[in-house]
Amino acid sequence: MEIKSVVSFLFILQTIINGVDPTIAQSSKTDKHVCRGGKSKGVNIIDNKASALDKVLGLLDNSSNFHGFYHVQVGDKPEEQVSASLLCPPHVHKGQCVCCLDGLLKYLLDNCGEQQEGIAWDAYFSFYCMLRFSTGRKIFSVLDNWAWYDMVYDNYVKAVDLVKTMDNLTSTLKEQAAGGNDLEKFASGKVIYDGDEHKLYAVAQCTPDLSKADCVKCLSEASTRMRSCCTGKSRFDGRVFSANCILRYSHIKFITPPEEYNPKYCA
């Protein structure tokens, strides 16, 4: 599926539509985005934003060695430069990442397109993705703490040691993920707890541009938020997203091998 071709058209619409409040804004709990900054001013910035999203999606489209993270920066003048990046799990089929981002692109532009920075996350079947842009500052190798989102569902599990078990598993996974390389900082694991009553599956991922220390810091914050939103309330599963890392758990296996990808599900 080709997704980058719609970017320029959507930006033209954004210049016509009277958009969102140009203050720093955390979305409502049911929305999966965060925006901040005033309206982007100037034709160059609008063009650079469209070009940056075009190019980062193009890197995904044209990738022969999919690794889940892509980043670009467009523009000559520092105040007009636009950075864009995307993140998916590195061990899924590239087509699943494309499917997830296909709807997320329009969603991000509808909600944050006129502002200086925007991040949106989504879940596509059992997978997740992130798309973001920033105007006037570099975001590569920068740990951002201004945007977080907890994806919570109303399903529960009768468990005794869920908090402790997830904390211990996260402690292991964050070190494994942080020890990754410049293309991939990702770890997954499984543990049986409460005797042999429950199986817990989890993944931890950072954008691989982060240093090891910053990846650990991001996932530590995600772990704290996970206790608050999810494990502390005995949720069956939980996901915590930020601009630089993702932490997720479930009581069912949710990592599907790439060979199980079927493009007919990309709708």
PDB file of C-alpha atoms in Angstrom:
ATOM      1  CA  MET A   1       0.000   0.000   0.000  1.00  0.00           C
ATOM      2  CA  GLU A   2       1.362   3.403  -0.964  1.00  0.00           C
ATOM      3  CA  ILE A   3       0.797   5.941   1.787  1.00  0.00           C
ATOM      4  CA  LYS A   4       3.231   8.784   1.252  1.00  0.00           C
ATOM      5  CA  SER A   5       1.405  10.166  -1.811  1.00  0.00           C
ATOM      6  CA  VAL A   6      -1.462  11.510   0.289  1.00  0.00           C
ATOM      7  CA  VAL A   7       0.727  13.727   2.473  1.00  0.00           C
ATOM      8  CA  SER A   8       0.896  16.819   0.264  1.00  0.00           C
ATOM      9  CA  PHE A   9      -2.852  16.739  -0.430  1.00  0.00           C
ATOM     10  CA  LEU A  10      -3.630  16.524   3.280  1.00  0.00           C
ATOM     11  CA  PHE A  11      -1.390  19.491   3.997  1.00  0.00           C
ATOM     12  CA  ILE A  12      -3.209  21.570   1.432  1.00  0.00           C
ATOM     13  CA  LEU A  13      -6.421  20.782   3.273  1.00  0.00           C
ATOM     14  CA  GLN A  14      -4.783  21.736   6.558  1.00  0.00           C
ATOM     15  CA  THR A  15      -4.037  25.234   5.299  1.00  0.00           C
ATOM     16  CA  ILE A  16      -7.742  25.691   4.525  1.00  0.00           C
ATOM     17  CA  ILE A  17      -9.248  24.191   7.662  1.00  0.00           C
ATOM     18  CA  ASN A  18      -9.288  26.303  10.812  1.00  0.00           C
ATOM     19  CA  GLY A  19      -7.499  23.872  13.076  1.00  0.00           C
ATOM     20  CA  VAL A  20      -6.735  23.034  16.684  1.00  0.00           C
ATOM     21  CA  ASP A  21      -5.981  25.253  19.652  1.00  0.00           C
ATOM     22  CA  PRO A  22      -2.368  26.473  19.183  1.00  0.00           C
ATOM     23  CA  THR A  23      -1.400  25.973  22.809  1.00  0.00           C
ATOM     24  CA  ILE A  24       0.419  23.025  24.310  1.00  0.00           C
ATOM     25  CA  ALA A  25      -2.309  20.410  24.365  1.00  0.00           C
ATOM     26  CA  GLN A  26      -2.612  16.935  25.836  1.00  0.00           C
ATOM     27  CA  SER A  27      -5.307  15.022  24.033  1.00  0.00           C
ATOM     28  CA  SER A  28      -8.308  13.585  25.810  1.00  0.00           C
ATOM     29  CA  LYS A  29      -8.004  10.062  27.180  1.00  0.00           C
ATOM     30  CA  THR A  30      -9.782   8.529  24.196  1.00  0.00           C
ATOM     31  CA  ASP A  31      -7.450  10.155  21.646  1.00  0.00           C
ATOM     32  CA  LYS A  32      -4.041   8.812  20.743  1.00  0.00           C
ATOM     33  CA  HIS A  33      -2.104  11.985  20.062  1.00  0.00           C
ATOM     34  CA  VAL A  34      -0.320  14.903  21.696  1.00  0.00           C
ATOM     35  CA  CYS A  35       0.382  18.262  20.047  1.00  0.00           C
ATOM     36  CA  ARG A  36       2.270  21.318  21.220  1.00  0.00           C
ATOM     37  CA  GLY A  37       3.366  24.724  19.995  1.00  0.00           C
ATOM     38  CA  GLY A  38       1.610  27.447  18.066  1.00  0.00           C
ATOM     39  CA  LYS A  39       0.600  27.382  14.434  1.00  0.00           C
ATOM     40  CA  SER A  40       3.374  26.686  11.950  1.00  0.00           C
ATOM     41  CA  LYS A  41       3.860  29.894   9.965  1.00  0.00           C
ATOM     42  CA  GLY A  42       5.312  30.315   6.507  1.00  0.00           C
ATOM     43  CA  VAL A  43       5.123  28.439   3.244  1.00  0.00           C
ATOM     44  CA  ASN A  44       8.592  26.954   3.715  1.00  0.00           C
ATOM     45  CA  ILE A  45       7.619  25.306   6.993  1.00  0.00           C
ATOM     46  CA  ILE A  46       4.424  23.880   5.506  1.00  0.00           C
ATOM     47  CA  ASP A  47       6.387  22.549   2.527  1.00  0.00           C
ATOM     48  CA  ASN A  48       9.135  21.152   4.763  1.00  0.00           C
ATOM     49  CA  LYS A  49       6.581  19.403   6.958  1.00  0.00           C
ATOM     50  CA  ALA A  50       4.964  17.742   3.951  1.00  0.00           C
ATOM     51  CA  SER A  51       8.372  16.835   2.543  1.00  0.00           C
ATOM     52  CA  ALA A  52       9.630  15.382   5.832  1.00  0.00           C
ATOM     53  CA  LEU A  53       6.588  13.121   6.223  1.00  0.00           C
ATOM     54  CA  ASP A  54       6.814  12.181   2.542  1.00  0.00           C
ATOM     55  CA  LYS A  55      10.444  11.189   2.935  1.00  0.00           C
ATOM     56  CA  VAL A  56      10.173   9.255   6.189  1.00  0.00           C
ATOM     57  CA  LEU A  57       7.261   7.230   4.815  1.00  0.00           C
ATOM     58  CA  GLY A  58       9.212   6.783   1.605  1.00  0.00           C
ATOM     59  CA  LEU A  59      12.104   5.293   3.562  1.00  0.00           C
ATOM     60  CA  LEU A  60       9.673   2.721   4.937  1.00  0.00           C
ATOM     61  CA  ASP A  61       8.100   2.034   1.554  1.00  0.00           C
ATOM     62  CA  ASN A  62      11.478   1.516  -0.119  1.00  0.00           C
ATOM     63  CA  SER A  63      13.204  -0.327   2.694  1.00  0.00           C
ATOM     64  CA  SER A  64      14.708  -3.687   1.736  1.00  0.00           C
ATOM     65  CA  ASN A  65      15.967  -4.306   5.271  1.00  0.00           C
ATOM     66  CA  PHE A  66      13.080  -3.348   7.559  1.00  0.00           C
ATOM     67  CA  HIS A  67      14.138  -2.509  11.123  1.00  0.00           C
ATOM     68  CA  GLY A  68      11.166  -0.545  12.480  1.00  0.00           C
ATOM     69  CA  PHE A  69      12.615   2.978  12.836  1.00  0.00           C
ATOM     70  CA  TYR A  70      13.108   5.731  10.258  1.00  0.00           C
ATOM     71  CA  HIS A  71      14.018   9.408  10.662  1.00  0.00           C
ATOM     72  CA  VAL A  72      14.548  12.394   8.349  1.00  0.00           C
ATOM     73  CA  GLN A  73      15.184  16.128   8.649  1.00  0.00           C
ATOM     74  CA  VAL A  74      14.229  18.643   5.962  1.00  0.00           C
ATOM     75  CA  GLY A  75      15.031  22.351   5.606  1.00  0.00           C
ATOM     76  CA  ASP A  76      18.073  24.634   5.548  1.00  0.00           C
ATOM     77  CA  LYS A  77      17.222  27.370   8.050  1.00  0.00           C
ATOM     78  CA  PRO A  78      17.136  26.074  11.663  1.00  0.00           C
ATOM     79  CA  GLU A  79      13.800  27.748  12.416  1.00  0.00           C
ATOM     80  CA  GLU A  80      12.234  26.173   9.315  1.00  0.00           C
ATOM     81  CA  GLN A  81      13.665  22.690   9.683  1.00  0.00           C
ATOM     82  CA  VAL A  82      11.193  19.848  10.171  1.00  0.00           C
ATOM     83  CA  SER A  83      12.119  16.443  11.554  1.00  0.00           C
ATOM     84  CA  ALA A  84       9.920  13.385  11.172  1.00  0.00           C
ATOM     85  CA  SER A  85      10.236   9.841  12.462  1.00  0.00           C
ATOM     86  CA  LEU A  86       8.232   6.636  12.662  1.00  0.00           C
ATOM     87  CA  LEU A  87       8.452   3.548  14.827  1.00  0.00           C
ATOM     88  CA  CYS A  88       7.067   0.021  14.554  1.00  0.00           C
ATOM     89  CA  PRO A  89       8.132  -3.271  16.156  1.00  0.00           C
ATOM     90  CA  PRO A  90      11.232  -4.443  14.276  1.00  0.00           C
ATOM     91  CA  HIS A  91      10.165  -8.087  13.988  1.00  0.00           C
ATOM     92  CA  VAL A  92       6.867  -7.682  12.163  1.00  0.00           C
ATOM     93  CA  HIS A  93       6.343  -7.671   8.421  1.00  0.00           C
ATOM     94  CA  LYS A  94       6.981  -4.280   6.826  1.00  0.00           C
ATOM     95  CA  GLY A  95       3.466  -4.400   5.393  1.00  0.00           C
ATOM     96  CA  GLN A  96       1.979  -4.457   8.900  1.00  0.00           C
ATOM     97  CA  CYS A  97       3.841  -1.272   9.744  1.00  0.00           C
ATOM     98  CA  VAL A  98       2.551   0.300   6.516  1.00  0.00           C
ATOM     99  CA  CYS A  99      -1.016  -0.728   7.398  1.00  0.00           C
ATOM    100  CA  CYS A 100      -0.765   0.812  10.852  1.00  0.00           C
ATOM    101  CA  LEU A 101       0.697   4.091   9.585  1.00  0.00           C
ATOM    102  CA  ASP A 102      -1.766   4.402   6.721  1.00  0.00           C
ATOM    103  CA  GLY A 103      -4.589   5.516   9.021  1.00  0.00           C
ATOM    104  CA  LEU A 104      -2.255   7.192  11.515  1.00  0.00           C
ATOM    105  CA  LEU A 105      -0.946   9.723   9.003  1.00  0.00           C
ATOM    106  CA  LYS A 106      -4.332  11.310   8.383  1.00  0.00           C
ATOM    107  CA  TYR A 107      -5.145  11.150  12.089  1.00  0.00           C
ATOM    108  CA  LEU A 108      -1.945  13.016  12.989  1.00  0.00           C
ATOM    109  CA  LEU A 109      -2.525  15.712  10.390  1.00  0.00           C
ATOM    110  CA  ASP A 110      -6.171  16.139  11.341  1.00  0.00           C
ATOM    111  CA  ASN A 111      -5.267  16.692  14.984  1.00  0.00           C
ATOM    112  CA  CYS A 112      -1.781  18.264  14.977  1.00  0.00           C
ATOM    113  CA  GLY A 113      -1.083  19.280  11.390  1.00  0.00           C
ATOM    114  CA  GLU A 114      -1.083  23.020  12.005  1.00  0.00           C
ATOM    115  CA  GLN A 115       1.035  22.949  15.148  1.00  0.00           C
ATOM    116  CA  GLN A 116       4.792  22.922  15.586  1.00  0.00           C
ATOM    117  CA  GLU A 117       4.999  19.407  16.994  1.00  0.00           C
ATOM    118  CA  GLY A 118       2.782  16.378  16.955  1.00  0.00           C
ATOM    119  CA  ILE A 119       2.915  12.697  17.879  1.00  0.00           C
ATOM    120  CA  ALA A 120       0.318  10.005  17.289  1.00  0.00           C
ATOM    121  CA  TRP A 121       0.217   6.310  18.158  1.00  0.00           C
ATOM    122  CA  ASP A 122      -2.048   3.480  17.065  1.00  0.00           C
ATOM    123  CA  ALA A 123      -2.559  -0.241  17.382  1.00  0.00           C
ATOM    124  CA  TYR A 124      -3.135  -2.317  14.252  1.00  0.00           C
ATOM    125  CA  PHE A 125      -4.406  -5.755  15.225  1.00  0.00           C
ATOM    126  CA  SER A 126      -1.702  -6.902  17.669  1.00  0.00           C
ATOM    127  CA  PHE A 127       0.892  -4.368  16.505  1.00  0.00           C
ATOM    128  CA  TYR A 128       1.599  -0.719  17.238  1.00  0.00           C
ATOM    129  CA  CYS A 129       3.118   2.246  15.463  1.00  0.00           C
ATOM    130  CA  MET A 130       4.144   5.850  16.095  1.00  0.00           C
ATOM    131  CA  LEU A 131       4.469   8.833  13.757  1.00  0.00           C
ATOM    132  CA  ARG A 132       5.768  12.252  14.772  1.00  0.00           C
ATOM    133  CA  PHE A 133       7.098  15.550  13.456  1.00  0.00           C
ATOM    134  CA  SER A 134       8.809  18.557  15.003  1.00  0.00           C
ATOM    135  CA  THR A 135       9.441  22.059  13.667  1.00  0.00           C
ATOM    136  CA  GLY A 136      12.430  24.227  14.511  1.00  0.00           C
ATOM    137  CA  ARG A 137      14.399  21.717  16.574  1.00  0.00           C
ATOM    138  CA  LYS A 138      16.221  18.444  16.164  1.00  0.00           C
ATOM    139  CA  ILE A 139      14.711  15.333  17.707  1.00  0.00           C
ATOM    140  CA  PHE A 140      17.260  12.705  16.664  1.00  0.00           C
ATOM    141  CA  SER A 141      19.100  11.337  19.737  1.00  0.00           C
ATOM    142  CA  VAL A 142      16.996  13.583  21.995  1.00  0.00           C
ATOM    143  CA  LEU A 143      14.967  12.113  24.870  1.00  0.00           C
ATOM    144  CA  ASP A 144      11.576  13.869  24.909  1.00  0.00           C
ATOM    145  CA  ASN A 145       9.358  13.546  27.946  1.00  0.00           C
ATOM    146  CA  TRP A 146       6.453  15.808  26.976  1.00  0.00           C
ATOM    147  CA  ALA A 147       4.224  13.260  25.249  1.00  0.00           C
ATOM    148  CA  TRP A 148       2.838  10.073  26.821  1.00  0.00           C
ATOM    149  CA  TYR A 149      -0.206   7.950  26.102  1.00  0.00           C
ATOM    150  CA  ASP A 150      -1.617   4.952  27.984  1.00  0.00           C
ATOM    151  CA  MET A 151      -3.751   2.593  25.920  1.00  0.00           C
ATOM    152  CA  VAL A 152      -6.080   0.840  28.349  1.00  0.00           C
ATOM    153  CA  TYR A 153      -8.933  -1.580  27.794  1.00  0.00           C
ATOM    154  CA  ASP A 154     -11.650  -2.631  30.228  1.00  0.00           C
ATOM    155  CA  ASN A 155     -10.488  -6.196  30.666  1.00  0.00           C
ATOM    156  CA  TYR A 156      -9.083  -7.640  33.864  1.00  0.00           C
ATOM    157  CA  VAL A 157      -7.237 -10.661  35.196  1.00  0.00           C
ATOM    158  CA  LYS A 158      -7.524 -12.302  38.616  1.00  0.00           C
ATOM    159  CA  ALA A 159      -3.873 -12.165  39.585  1.00  0.00           C
ATOM    160  CA  VAL A 160      -1.934 -11.800  42.821  1.00  0.00           C
ATOM    161  CA  ASP A 161       1.583 -10.865  41.736  1.00  0.00           C
ATOM    162  CA  LEU A 162       0.984  -8.990  38.485  1.00  0.00           C
ATOM    163  CA  VAL A 163       2.665  -5.737  39.582  1.00  0.00           C
ATOM    164  CA  LYS A 164       5.759  -7.445  40.964  1.00  0.00           C
ATOM    165  CA  THR A 165       6.007  -9.827  38.012  1.00  0.00           C
ATOM    166  CA  MET A 166       5.757  -7.075  35.401  1.00  0.00           C
ATOM    167  CA  ASP A 167       8.219  -4.872  37.306  1.00  0.00           C
ATOM    168  CA  ASN A 168      10.759  -7.693  37.382  1.00  0.00           C
ATOM    169  CA  LEU A 169      10.236  -8.561  33.721  1.00  0.00           C
ATOM    170  CA  THR A 170      10.509  -4.897  32.692  1.00  0.00           C
ATOM    171  CA  SER A 171      13.748  -4.548  34.654  1.00  0.00           C
ATOM    172  CA  THR A 172      15.243  -7.303  32.512  1.00  0.00           C
ATOM    173  CA  LEU A 173      13.752  -6.170  29.206  1.00  0.00           C
ATOM    174  CA  LYS A 174      14.765  -2.527  29.505  1.00  0.00           C
ATOM    175  CA  GLU A 175      18.417  -3.497  29.925  1.00  0.00           C
ATOM    176  CA  GLN A 176      18.196  -5.847  26.961  1.00  0.00           C
ATOM    177  CA  ALA A 177      16.507  -3.238  24.787  1.00  0.00           C
ATOM    178  CA  ALA A 178      18.915  -0.488  25.817  1.00  0.00           C
ATOM    179  CA  GLY A 179      21.823  -2.749  24.903  1.00  0.00           C
ATOM    180  CA  GLY A 180      20.710  -2.885  21.282  1.00  0.00           C
ATOM    181  CA  ASN A 181      22.351  -1.195  18.311  1.00  0.00           C
ATOM    182  CA  ASP A 182      21.800   1.876  16.118  1.00  0.00           C
ATOM    183  CA  LEU A 183      19.046   0.140  14.145  1.00  0.00           C
ATOM    184  CA  GLU A 184      17.145  -1.691  16.865  1.00  0.00           C
ATOM    185  CA  LYS A 185      16.570  -1.370  20.588  1.00  0.00           C
ATOM    186  CA  PHE A 186      13.907  -3.995  21.261  1.00  0.00           C
ATOM    187  CA  ALA A 187      13.388  -6.872  23.699  1.00  0.00           C
ATOM    188  CA  SER A 188      10.602  -9.333  24.405  1.00  0.00           C
ATOM    189  CA  GLY A 189      10.012 -11.893  27.104  1.00  0.00           C
ATOM    190  CA  LYS A 190       7.595 -14.262  28.796  1.00  0.00           C
ATOM    191  CA  VAL A 191       7.168 -15.345  32.400  1.00  0.00           C
ATOM    192  CA  ILE A 192       4.808 -17.673  34.274  1.00  0.00           C
ATOM    193  CA  TYR A 193       3.586 -16.365  37.636  1.00  0.00           C
ATOM    194  CA  ASP A 194       1.109 -17.031  40.454  1.00  0.00           C
ATOM    195  CA  GLY A 195       2.338 -20.592  40.480  1.00  0.00           C
ATOM    196  CA  ASP A 196       1.582 -21.768  36.954  1.00  0.00           C
ATOM    197  CA  GLU A 197      -1.748 -19.980  36.648  1.00  0.00           C
ATOM    198  CA  HIS A 198      -0.797 -17.074  34.370  1.00  0.00           C
ATOM    199  CA  LYS A 199       1.571 -16.419  31.469  1.00  0.00           C
ATOM    200  CA  LEU A 200       2.714 -12.828  30.972  1.00  0.00           C
ATOM    201  CA  TYR A 201       4.145 -11.614  27.658  1.00  0.00           C
ATOM    202  CA  ALA A 202       5.879  -8.240  27.324  1.00  0.00           C
ATOM    203  CA  VAL A 203       7.894  -6.115  24.913  1.00  0.00           C
ATOM    204  CA  ALA A 204      10.062  -3.060  25.488  1.00  0.00           C
ATOM    205  CA  GLN A 205      11.307  -0.836  22.679  1.00  0.00           C
ATOM    206  CA  CYS A 206      13.158   2.459  22.351  1.00  0.00           C
ATOM    207  CA  THR A 207      13.858   4.515  19.274  1.00  0.00           C
ATOM    208  CA  PRO A 208      17.388   3.294  18.470  1.00  0.00           C
ATOM    209  CA  ASP A 209      18.796   6.820  18.182  1.00  0.00           C
ATOM    210  CA  LEU A 210      18.697   7.056  21.993  1.00  0.00           C
ATOM    211  CA  SER A 211      21.749   6.365  24.117  1.00  0.00           C
ATOM    212  CA  LYS A 212      21.671   3.334  26.375  1.00  0.00           C
ATOM    213  CA  ALA A 213      21.157   5.541  29.452  1.00  0.00           C
ATOM    214  CA  ASP A 214      18.289   7.479  27.866  1.00  0.00           C
ATOM    215  CA  CYS A 215      16.585   4.264  26.735  1.00  0.00           C
ATOM    216  CA  VAL A 216      16.710   2.914  30.303  1.00  0.00           C
ATOM    217  CA  LYS A 217      15.389   6.235  31.604  1.00  0.00           C
ATOM    218  CA  CYS A 218      12.480   6.248  29.150  1.00  0.00           C
ATOM    219  CA  LEU A 219      11.480   2.663  29.885  1.00  0.00           C
ATOM    220  CA  SER A 220      11.775   3.267  33.638  1.00  0.00           C
ATOM    221  CA  GLU A 221       9.252   6.100  33.329  1.00  0.00           C
ATOM    222  CA  ALA A 222       7.053   3.827  31.202  1.00  0.00           C
ATOM    223  CA  SER A 223       7.211   1.172  33.924  1.00  0.00           C
ATOM    224  CA  THR A 224       6.047   3.670  36.543  1.00  0.00           C
ATOM    225  CA  ARG A 225       3.147   4.692  34.330  1.00  0.00           C
ATOM    226  CA  MET A 226       2.328   1.048  33.647  1.00  0.00           C
ATOM    227  CA  ARG A 227       1.837   0.392  37.353  1.00  0.00           C
ATOM    228  CA  SER A 228      -0.520   3.368  37.571  1.00  0.00           C
ATOM    229  CA  CYS A 229      -2.664   2.628  34.528  1.00  0.00           C
ATOM    230  CA  CYS A 230      -2.577  -1.101  34.215  1.00  0.00           C
ATOM    231  CA  THR A 231      -0.808  -3.637  36.414  1.00  0.00           C
ATOM    232  CA  GLY A 232      -1.864  -1.867  39.617  1.00  0.00           C
ATOM    233  CA  LYS A 233      -5.476  -2.197  38.452  1.00  0.00           C
ATOM    234  CA  SER A 234      -5.118  -5.851  37.359  1.00  0.00           C
ATOM    235  CA  ARG A 235      -5.634  -5.073  33.683  1.00  0.00           C
ATOM    236  CA  PHE A 236      -5.404  -8.066  31.372  1.00  0.00           C
ATOM    237  CA  ASP A 237      -3.106  -6.063  29.122  1.00  0.00           C
ATOM    238  CA  GLY A 238      -1.598  -2.594  28.936  1.00  0.00           C
ATOM    239  CA  ARG A 239       0.412  -0.339  26.642  1.00  0.00           C
ATOM    240  CA  VAL A 240       2.376   2.800  27.476  1.00  0.00           C
ATOM    241  CA  PHE A 241       3.631   4.926  24.594  1.00  0.00           C
ATOM    242  CA  SER A 242       5.955   7.941  24.511  1.00  0.00           C
ATOM    243  CA  ALA A 243       7.925   9.813  21.876  1.00  0.00           C
ATOM    244  CA  ASN A 244      10.926   7.556  22.425  1.00  0.00           C
ATOM    245  CA  CYS A 245       9.813   4.248  23.911  1.00  0.00           C
ATOM    246  CA  ILE A 246       6.999   1.736  24.151  1.00  0.00           C
ATOM    247  CA  LEU A 247       6.235  -0.784  26.883  1.00  0.00           C
ATOM    248  CA  ARG A 248       3.524  -3.380  26.449  1.00  0.00           C
ATOM    249  CA  TYR A 249       2.264  -6.534  28.165  1.00  0.00           C
ATOM    250  CA  SER A 250      -0.572  -9.009  27.736  1.00  0.00           C
ATOM    251  CA  HIS A 251      -1.656 -12.376  29.054  1.00  0.00           C
ATOM    252  CA  ILE A 252      -1.876 -13.718  25.508  1.00  0.00           C
ATOM    253  CA  LYS A 253       0.926 -13.978  22.989  1.00  0.00           C
ATOM    254  CA  PHE A 254       0.841 -10.981  20.655  1.00  0.00           C
ATOM    255  CA  ILE A 255       4.060 -11.147  18.642  1.00  0.00           C
ATOM    256  CA  THR A 256       3.190 -12.784  15.334  1.00  0.00           C
ATOM    257  CA  PRO A 257       6.013 -14.043  13.090  1.00  0.00           C
ATOM    258  CA  PRO A 258       6.401 -12.048   9.846  1.00  0.00           C
ATOM    259  CA  GLU A 259       5.484 -15.028   7.683  1.00  0.00           C
ATOM    260  CA  GLU A 260       1.945 -14.901   9.127  1.00  0.00           C
ATOM    261  CA  TYR A 261       1.342 -11.463   7.601  1.00  0.00           C
ATOM    262  CA  ASN A 262      -1.495 -11.385   5.089  1.00  0.00           C
ATOM    263  CA  PRO A 263      -1.879  -8.168   3.044  1.00  0.00           C
ATOM    264  CA  LYS A 264      -5.632  -8.678   2.700  1.00  0.00           C
ATOM    265  CA  TYR A 265      -5.984  -7.536   6.329  1.00  0.00           C
ATOM    266  CA  CYS A 266      -4.553  -4.129   5.470  1.00  0.00           C
ATOM    267  CA  ALA A 267      -7.767  -2.118   5.187  1.00  0.00           C
TER     268      ALA A 267
END
